[in-house]
Short mmCIF file of C-alpha atoms in Angstrom, two decimals:
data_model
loop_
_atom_site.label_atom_id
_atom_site.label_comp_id
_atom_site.label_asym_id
_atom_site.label_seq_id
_atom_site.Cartn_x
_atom_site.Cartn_y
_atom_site.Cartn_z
CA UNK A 1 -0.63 -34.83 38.19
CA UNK A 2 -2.14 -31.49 37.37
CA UNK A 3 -5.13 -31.20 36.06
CA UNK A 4 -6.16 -28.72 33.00
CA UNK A 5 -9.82 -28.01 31.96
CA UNK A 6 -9.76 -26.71 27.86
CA UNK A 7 -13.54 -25.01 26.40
CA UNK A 8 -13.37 -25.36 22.83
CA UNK A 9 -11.60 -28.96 23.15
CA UNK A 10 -12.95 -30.00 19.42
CA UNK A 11 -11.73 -26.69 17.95
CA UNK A 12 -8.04 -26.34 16.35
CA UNK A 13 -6.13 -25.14 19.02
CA UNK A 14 -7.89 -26.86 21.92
CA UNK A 15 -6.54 -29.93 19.91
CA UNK A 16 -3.07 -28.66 20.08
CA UNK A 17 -3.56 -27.83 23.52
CA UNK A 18 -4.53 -31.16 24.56
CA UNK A 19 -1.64 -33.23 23.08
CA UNK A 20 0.58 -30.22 24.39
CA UNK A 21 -0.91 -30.83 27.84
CA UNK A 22 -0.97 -35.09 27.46
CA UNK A 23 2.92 -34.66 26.19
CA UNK A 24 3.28 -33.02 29.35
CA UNK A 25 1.49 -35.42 31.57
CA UNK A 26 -1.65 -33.15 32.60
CA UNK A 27 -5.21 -34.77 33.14
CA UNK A 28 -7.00 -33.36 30.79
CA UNK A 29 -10.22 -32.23 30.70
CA UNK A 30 -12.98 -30.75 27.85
CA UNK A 31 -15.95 -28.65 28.01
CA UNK A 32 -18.31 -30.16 24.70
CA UNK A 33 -21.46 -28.45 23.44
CA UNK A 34 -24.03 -30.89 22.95
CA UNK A 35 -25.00 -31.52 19.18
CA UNK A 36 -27.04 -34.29 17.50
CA UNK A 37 -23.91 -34.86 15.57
CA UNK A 38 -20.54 -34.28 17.79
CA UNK A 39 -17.96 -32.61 15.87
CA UNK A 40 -14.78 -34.32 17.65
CA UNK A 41 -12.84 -34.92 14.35
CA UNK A 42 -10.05 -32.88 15.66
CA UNK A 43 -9.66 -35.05 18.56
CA UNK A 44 -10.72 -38.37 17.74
CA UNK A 45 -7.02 -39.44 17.77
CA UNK A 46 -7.27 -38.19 21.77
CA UNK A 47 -10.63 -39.24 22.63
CA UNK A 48 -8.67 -42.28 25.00
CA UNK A 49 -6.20 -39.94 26.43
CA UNK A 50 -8.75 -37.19 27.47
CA UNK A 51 -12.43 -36.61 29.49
CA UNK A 52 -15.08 -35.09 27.57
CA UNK A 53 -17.82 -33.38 29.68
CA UNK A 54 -21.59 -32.09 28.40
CA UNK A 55 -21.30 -27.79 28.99
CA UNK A 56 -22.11 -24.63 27.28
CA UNK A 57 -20.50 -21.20 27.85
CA UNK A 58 -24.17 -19.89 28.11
CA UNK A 59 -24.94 -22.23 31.45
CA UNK A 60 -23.22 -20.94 34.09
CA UNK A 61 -24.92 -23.34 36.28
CA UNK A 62 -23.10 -26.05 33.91
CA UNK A 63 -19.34 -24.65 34.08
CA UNK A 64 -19.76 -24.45 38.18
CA UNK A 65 -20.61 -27.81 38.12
CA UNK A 66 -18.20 -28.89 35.67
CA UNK A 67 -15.56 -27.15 37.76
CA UNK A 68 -16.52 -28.04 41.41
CA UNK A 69 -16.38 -32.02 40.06
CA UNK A 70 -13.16 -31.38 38.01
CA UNK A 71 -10.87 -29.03 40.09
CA UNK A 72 -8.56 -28.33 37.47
CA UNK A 73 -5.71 -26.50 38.21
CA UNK A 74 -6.01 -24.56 34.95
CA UNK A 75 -8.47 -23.29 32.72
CA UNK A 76 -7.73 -22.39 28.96
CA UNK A 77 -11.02 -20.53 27.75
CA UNK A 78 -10.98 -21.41 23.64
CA UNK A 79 -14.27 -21.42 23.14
CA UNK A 80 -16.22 -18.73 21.68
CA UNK A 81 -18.06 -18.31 18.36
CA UNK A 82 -14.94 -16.89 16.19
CA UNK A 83 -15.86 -16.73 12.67
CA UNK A 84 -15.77 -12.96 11.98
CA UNK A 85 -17.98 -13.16 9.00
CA UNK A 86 -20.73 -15.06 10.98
CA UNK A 87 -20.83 -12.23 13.72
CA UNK A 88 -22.63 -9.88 11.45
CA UNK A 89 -24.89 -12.57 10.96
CA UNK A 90 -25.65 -13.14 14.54
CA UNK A 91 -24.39 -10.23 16.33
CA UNK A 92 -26.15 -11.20 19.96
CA UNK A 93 -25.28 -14.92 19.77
CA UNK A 94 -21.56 -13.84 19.30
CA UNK A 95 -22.19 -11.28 22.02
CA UNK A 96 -23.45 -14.36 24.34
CA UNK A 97 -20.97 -16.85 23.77
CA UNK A 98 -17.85 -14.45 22.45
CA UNK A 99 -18.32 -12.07 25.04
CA UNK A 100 -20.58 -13.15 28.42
CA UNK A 101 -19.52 -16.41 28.10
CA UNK A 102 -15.99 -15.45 29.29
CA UNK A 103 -17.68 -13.61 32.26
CA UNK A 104 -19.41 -17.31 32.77
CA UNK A 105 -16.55 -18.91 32.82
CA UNK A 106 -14.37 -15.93 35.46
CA UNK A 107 -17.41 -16.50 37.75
CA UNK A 108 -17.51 -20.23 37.63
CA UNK A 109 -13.57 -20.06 38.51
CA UNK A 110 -14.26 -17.38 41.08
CA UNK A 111 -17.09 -19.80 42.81
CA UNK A 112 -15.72 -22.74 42.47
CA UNK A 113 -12.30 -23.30 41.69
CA UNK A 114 -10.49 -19.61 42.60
CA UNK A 115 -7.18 -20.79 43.00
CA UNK A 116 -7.03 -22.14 39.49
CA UNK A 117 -5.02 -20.43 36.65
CA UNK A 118 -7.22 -18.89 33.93
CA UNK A 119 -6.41 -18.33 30.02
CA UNK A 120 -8.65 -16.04 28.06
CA UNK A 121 -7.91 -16.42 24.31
CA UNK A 122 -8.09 -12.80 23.00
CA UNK A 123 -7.57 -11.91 19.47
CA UNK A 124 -5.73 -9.34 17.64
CA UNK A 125 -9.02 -8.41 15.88
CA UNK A 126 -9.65 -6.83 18.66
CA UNK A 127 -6.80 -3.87 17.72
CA UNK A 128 -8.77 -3.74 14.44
CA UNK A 129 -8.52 0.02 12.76
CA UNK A 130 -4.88 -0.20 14.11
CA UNK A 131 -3.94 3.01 16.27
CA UNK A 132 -0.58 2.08 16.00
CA UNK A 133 2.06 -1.12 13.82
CA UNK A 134 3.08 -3.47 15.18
CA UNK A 135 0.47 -4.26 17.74
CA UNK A 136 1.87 -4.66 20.98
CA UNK A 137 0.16 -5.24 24.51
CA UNK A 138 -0.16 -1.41 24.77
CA UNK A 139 -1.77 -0.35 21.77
CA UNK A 140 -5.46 0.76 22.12
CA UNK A 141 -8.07 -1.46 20.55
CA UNK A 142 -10.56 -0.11 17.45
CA UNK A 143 -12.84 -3.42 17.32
CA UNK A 144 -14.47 -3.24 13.67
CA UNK A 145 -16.84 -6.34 13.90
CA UNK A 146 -19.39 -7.69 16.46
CA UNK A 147 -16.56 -10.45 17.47
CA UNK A 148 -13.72 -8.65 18.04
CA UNK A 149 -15.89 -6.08 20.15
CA UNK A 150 -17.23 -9.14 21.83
CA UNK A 151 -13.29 -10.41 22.14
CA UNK A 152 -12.80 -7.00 24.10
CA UNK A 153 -15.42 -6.77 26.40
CA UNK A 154 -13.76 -10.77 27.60
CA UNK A 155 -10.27 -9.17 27.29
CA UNK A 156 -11.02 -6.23 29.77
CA UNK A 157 -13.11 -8.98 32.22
CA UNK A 158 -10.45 -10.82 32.63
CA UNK A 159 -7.89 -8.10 33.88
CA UNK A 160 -10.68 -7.11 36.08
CA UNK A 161 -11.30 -10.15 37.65
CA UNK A 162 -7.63 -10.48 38.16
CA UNK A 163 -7.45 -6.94 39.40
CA UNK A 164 -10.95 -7.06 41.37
CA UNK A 165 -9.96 -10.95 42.91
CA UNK A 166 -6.49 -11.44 43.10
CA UNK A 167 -7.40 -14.79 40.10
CA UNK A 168 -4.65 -15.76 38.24
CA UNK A 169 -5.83 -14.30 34.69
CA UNK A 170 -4.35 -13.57 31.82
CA UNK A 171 -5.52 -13.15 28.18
CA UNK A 172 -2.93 -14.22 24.76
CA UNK A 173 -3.96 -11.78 22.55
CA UNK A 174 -3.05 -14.26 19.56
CA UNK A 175 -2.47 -13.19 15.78
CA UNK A 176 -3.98 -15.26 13.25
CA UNK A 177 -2.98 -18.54 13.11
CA UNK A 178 -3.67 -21.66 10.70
CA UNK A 179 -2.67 -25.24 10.64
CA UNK A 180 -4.59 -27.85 8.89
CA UNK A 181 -7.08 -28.12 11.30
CA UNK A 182 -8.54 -24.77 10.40
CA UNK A 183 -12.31 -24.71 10.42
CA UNK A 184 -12.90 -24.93 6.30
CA UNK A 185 -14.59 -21.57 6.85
CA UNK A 186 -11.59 -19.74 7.34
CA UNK A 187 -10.17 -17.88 4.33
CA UNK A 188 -6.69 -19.49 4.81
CA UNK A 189 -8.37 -23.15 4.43
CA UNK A 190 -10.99 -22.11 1.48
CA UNK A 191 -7.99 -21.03 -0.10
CA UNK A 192 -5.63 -24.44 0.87
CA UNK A 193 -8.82 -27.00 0.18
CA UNK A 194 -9.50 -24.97 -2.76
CA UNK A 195 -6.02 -25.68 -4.13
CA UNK A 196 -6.50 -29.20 -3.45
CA UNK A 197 -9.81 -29.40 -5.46
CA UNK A 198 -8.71 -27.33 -8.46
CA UNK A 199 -5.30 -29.60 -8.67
CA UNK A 200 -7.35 -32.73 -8.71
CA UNK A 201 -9.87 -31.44 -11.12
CA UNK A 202 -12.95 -30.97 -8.49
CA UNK A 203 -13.57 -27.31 -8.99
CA UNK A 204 -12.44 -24.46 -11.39
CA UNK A 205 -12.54 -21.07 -9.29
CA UNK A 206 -11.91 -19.75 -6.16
CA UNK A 207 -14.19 -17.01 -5.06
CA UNK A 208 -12.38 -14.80 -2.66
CA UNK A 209 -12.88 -11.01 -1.10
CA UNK A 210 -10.44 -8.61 0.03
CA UNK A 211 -6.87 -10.12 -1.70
CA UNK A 212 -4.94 -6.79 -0.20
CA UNK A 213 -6.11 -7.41 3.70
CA UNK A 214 -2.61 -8.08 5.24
CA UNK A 215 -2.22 -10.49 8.37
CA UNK A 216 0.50 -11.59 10.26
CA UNK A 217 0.20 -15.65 10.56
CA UNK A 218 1.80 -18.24 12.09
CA UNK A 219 1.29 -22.10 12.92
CA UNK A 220 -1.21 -23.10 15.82
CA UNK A 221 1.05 -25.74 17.04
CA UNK A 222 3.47 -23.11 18.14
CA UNK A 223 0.67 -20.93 19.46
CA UNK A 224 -0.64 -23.25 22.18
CA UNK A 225 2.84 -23.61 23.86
CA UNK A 226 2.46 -19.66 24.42
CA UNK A 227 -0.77 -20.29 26.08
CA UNK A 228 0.83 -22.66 28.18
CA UNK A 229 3.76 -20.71 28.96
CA UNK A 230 1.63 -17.83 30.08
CA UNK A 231 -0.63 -20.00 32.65
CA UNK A 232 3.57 -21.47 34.15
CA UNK A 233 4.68 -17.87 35.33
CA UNK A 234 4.81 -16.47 38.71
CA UNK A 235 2.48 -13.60 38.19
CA UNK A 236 -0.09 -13.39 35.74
CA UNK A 237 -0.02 -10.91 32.62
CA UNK A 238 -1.20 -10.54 28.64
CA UNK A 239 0.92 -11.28 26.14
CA UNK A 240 0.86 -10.21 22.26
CA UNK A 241 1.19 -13.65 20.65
CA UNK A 242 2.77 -13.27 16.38
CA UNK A 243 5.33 -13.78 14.15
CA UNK A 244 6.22 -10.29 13.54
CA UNK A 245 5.99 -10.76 9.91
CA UNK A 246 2.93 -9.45 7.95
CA UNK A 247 1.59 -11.25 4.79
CA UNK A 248 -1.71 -10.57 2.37
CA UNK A 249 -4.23 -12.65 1.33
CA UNK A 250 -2.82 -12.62 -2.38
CA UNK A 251 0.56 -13.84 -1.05
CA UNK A 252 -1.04 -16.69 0.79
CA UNK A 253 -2.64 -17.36 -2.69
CA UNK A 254 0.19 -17.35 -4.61
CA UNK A 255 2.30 -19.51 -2.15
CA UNK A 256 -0.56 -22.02 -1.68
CA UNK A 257 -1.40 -22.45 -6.02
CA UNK A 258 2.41 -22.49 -6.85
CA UNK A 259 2.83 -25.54 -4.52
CA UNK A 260 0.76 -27.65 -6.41
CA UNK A 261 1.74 -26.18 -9.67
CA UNK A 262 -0.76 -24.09 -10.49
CA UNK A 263 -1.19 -19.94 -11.11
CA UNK A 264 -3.30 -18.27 -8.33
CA UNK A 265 -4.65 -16.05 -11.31
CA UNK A 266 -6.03 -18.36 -13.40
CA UNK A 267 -8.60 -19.33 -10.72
CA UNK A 268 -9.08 -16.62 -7.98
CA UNK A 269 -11.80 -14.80 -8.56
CA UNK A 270 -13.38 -11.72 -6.31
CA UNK A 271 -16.43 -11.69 -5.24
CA UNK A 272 -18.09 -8.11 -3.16
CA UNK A 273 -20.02 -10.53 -1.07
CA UNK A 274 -17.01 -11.65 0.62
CA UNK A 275 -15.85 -7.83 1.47
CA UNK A 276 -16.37 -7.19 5.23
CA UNK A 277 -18.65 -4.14 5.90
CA UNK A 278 -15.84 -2.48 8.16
CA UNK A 279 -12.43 -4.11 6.92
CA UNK A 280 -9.47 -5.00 9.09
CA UNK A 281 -6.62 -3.65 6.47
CA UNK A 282 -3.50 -4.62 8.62
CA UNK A 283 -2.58 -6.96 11.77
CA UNK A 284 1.05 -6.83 12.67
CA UNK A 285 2.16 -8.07 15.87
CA UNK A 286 5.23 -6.87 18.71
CA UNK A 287 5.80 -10.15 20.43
CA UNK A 288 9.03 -9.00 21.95
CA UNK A 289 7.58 -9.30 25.56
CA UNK A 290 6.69 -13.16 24.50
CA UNK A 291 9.78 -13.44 23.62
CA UNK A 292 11.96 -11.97 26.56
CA UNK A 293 9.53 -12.78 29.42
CA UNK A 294 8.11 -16.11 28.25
CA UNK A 295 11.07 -17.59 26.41
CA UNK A 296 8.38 -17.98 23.38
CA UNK A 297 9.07 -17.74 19.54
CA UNK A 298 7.87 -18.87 16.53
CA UNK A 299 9.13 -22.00 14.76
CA UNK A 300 7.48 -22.64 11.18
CA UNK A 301 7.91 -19.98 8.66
CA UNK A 302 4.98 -18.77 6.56
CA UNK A 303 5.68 -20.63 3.38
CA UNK A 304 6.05 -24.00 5.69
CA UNK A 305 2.54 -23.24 7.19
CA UNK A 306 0.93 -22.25 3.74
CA UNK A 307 2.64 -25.19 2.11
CA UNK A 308 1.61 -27.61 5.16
CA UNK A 309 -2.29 -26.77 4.64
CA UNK A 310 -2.13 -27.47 0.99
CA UNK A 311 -0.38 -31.05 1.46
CA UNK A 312 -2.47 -31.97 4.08
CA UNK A 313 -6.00 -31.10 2.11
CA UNK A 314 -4.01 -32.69 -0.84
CA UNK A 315 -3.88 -35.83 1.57
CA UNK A 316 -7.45 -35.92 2.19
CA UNK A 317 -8.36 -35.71 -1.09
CA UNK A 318 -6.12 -38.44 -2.86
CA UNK A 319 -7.47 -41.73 -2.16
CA UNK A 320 -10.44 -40.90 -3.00
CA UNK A 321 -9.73 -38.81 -6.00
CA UNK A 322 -6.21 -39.15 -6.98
CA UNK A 323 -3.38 -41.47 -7.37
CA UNK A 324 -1.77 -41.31 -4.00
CA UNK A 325 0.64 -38.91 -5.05
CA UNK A 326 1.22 -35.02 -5.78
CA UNK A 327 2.57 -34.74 -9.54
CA UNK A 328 4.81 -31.80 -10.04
#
């Protein structure tokens, strides 16, 4: 049985991950911050199925121990502090944990476990003030926030502990992607539990930033399967993970309202506080090498995703507040 260790277990796609890797019969494994209050919401339906161990990305002394008990045969690195917004606000902790605690996590591998595979989840933030669209694996990075400069300095340690080591390393440089499991933070969930609470009479505006910042999103159930696919090949690489399709923030707005019936306009407002102080225009990604070298594509369209989030914050929302059912 092989045996995968996931950081960032409790997060949205480490809970993809791990029913990917339980469908596939893996052992698996999470790294957990300890908190007063455990945030395993995500996973509570897996909490049977998987092991949950005590770490933190800024103990190195706690991933080699981790590692040297486990012996995992992979290692998906998902954990980081990734809320753009909140890397302004604490530019060195996002440095620590974004950034250093990817080299953390190379050197517990290296130590420990060297023969293991190793996933670093870059982002396409990290191409940024785009040089060139689409992004592809080529394309020089611009980083315009403390976490996507953070998300480069990982990206570059991994190829040179693959380089430096011979480690099987590779980084999924990953365009956005959303599923209902989105941390509420998230513009694509503010917008989809905003919906919810406007439609059942909870709130009355939506308070939003930039509504012409274009991205290209898919579903994070799909996603994780490239992650997989990346750590099951017979030498290691990066891959540009996307859909190939770009959409703005007004377009997710307009899909998201009109599925519950409602006009975006009448309730999005914009708010300057919500402007980024170096703005990411434009994320398109060139997953053709996904596609022809990993056998990877997309399956659920952007309307499917938008219209997904909006049921399933509709769902939470309804016994408590509703009648059980969507009206038209």
């Amino acid at each position: 049985m092989a045996v995968a260790l996931i950081t960032g277990i409790t997060g949205q796609d480490g809970s993809y991950l791990a029913e990917l890797l339980l469908a596939k019969g893996y052992q698996v494994h999470g790294i957990v911050r300890r908190t007063s209050s455990p945030n395993l919401e995500r996973i509570e339906h897996l909490q049977d199925q998987i092991q949950l161990h005590d770490g933190d990305l800024l103990d190195l002394c706690s991933l080699q121990q981790l590692l040297a008990a486990i012996q995992p045969d992979e290692v998906y690195n998902l954990a980081a502090q990734s809320f753009v917004a909140t890397s302004w606000q604490q530019p060195v902790l996002t440095a620590e944990v974004t950034g250093l605690g990817v080299l953390r996590m190379l050197e517990a591998v290296r130590r420990t476990k060297p023969d293991a595979r190793f996933y670093q989840a870059s982002s396409s933030e990290m191409f940024g003030k785009v040089l060139e669209t689409p992004q592809r694996e080529t394309t020089p990075f611009y980083p315009r926030s403390p976490y996507s400069v953070a998300k480069v300095y990982g990206h570059h340690l991994t190829i040179n502990y693959r380089e430096s080591y011979g480690m099987y390393a590779c980084s999924g440089i990953l365009f956005n992607h959303e599923s209902p499991r989105r941390g509420i933070e998230f513009v694509t969930r503010k917008i989809t539990a905003a919906v919810a609470r406007i439609k059942l009479g909870l709130q009355h505006e939506l308070k939003l930033g930039n509504l012409d910042a274009q991205r290209d999103w898919g579903y994070a159930g799909d996603y994780v399967e490239a992650m997989w696919l990346m750590l099951q090949q017979d030498e290691p690489d990066d891959f540009v993970i996307g859909t190939g399709e770009t959409h703005s923030v007004r377009e997710f707005c307009e899909i998201a309202f009109s599925h519950a019936g409602l006009s975006y306009e009448q309730y999005v407002s914009i708010d300057p506080k919500f402007f980024r102080p170096a703005e990411v225009d434009l994320l398109l990604g060139d997953c053709r090498k996904a596609r022809e070298k990993l056998g990877w594509a997309p399956r659920m369209s952007f309307r499917d995703l938008v219209c997904t989030m909006v049921d399933a914050d509709l769902q939470r929302l309804l016994p408590a507040h509703g009648n059980g059912r969507l009206a038209a």
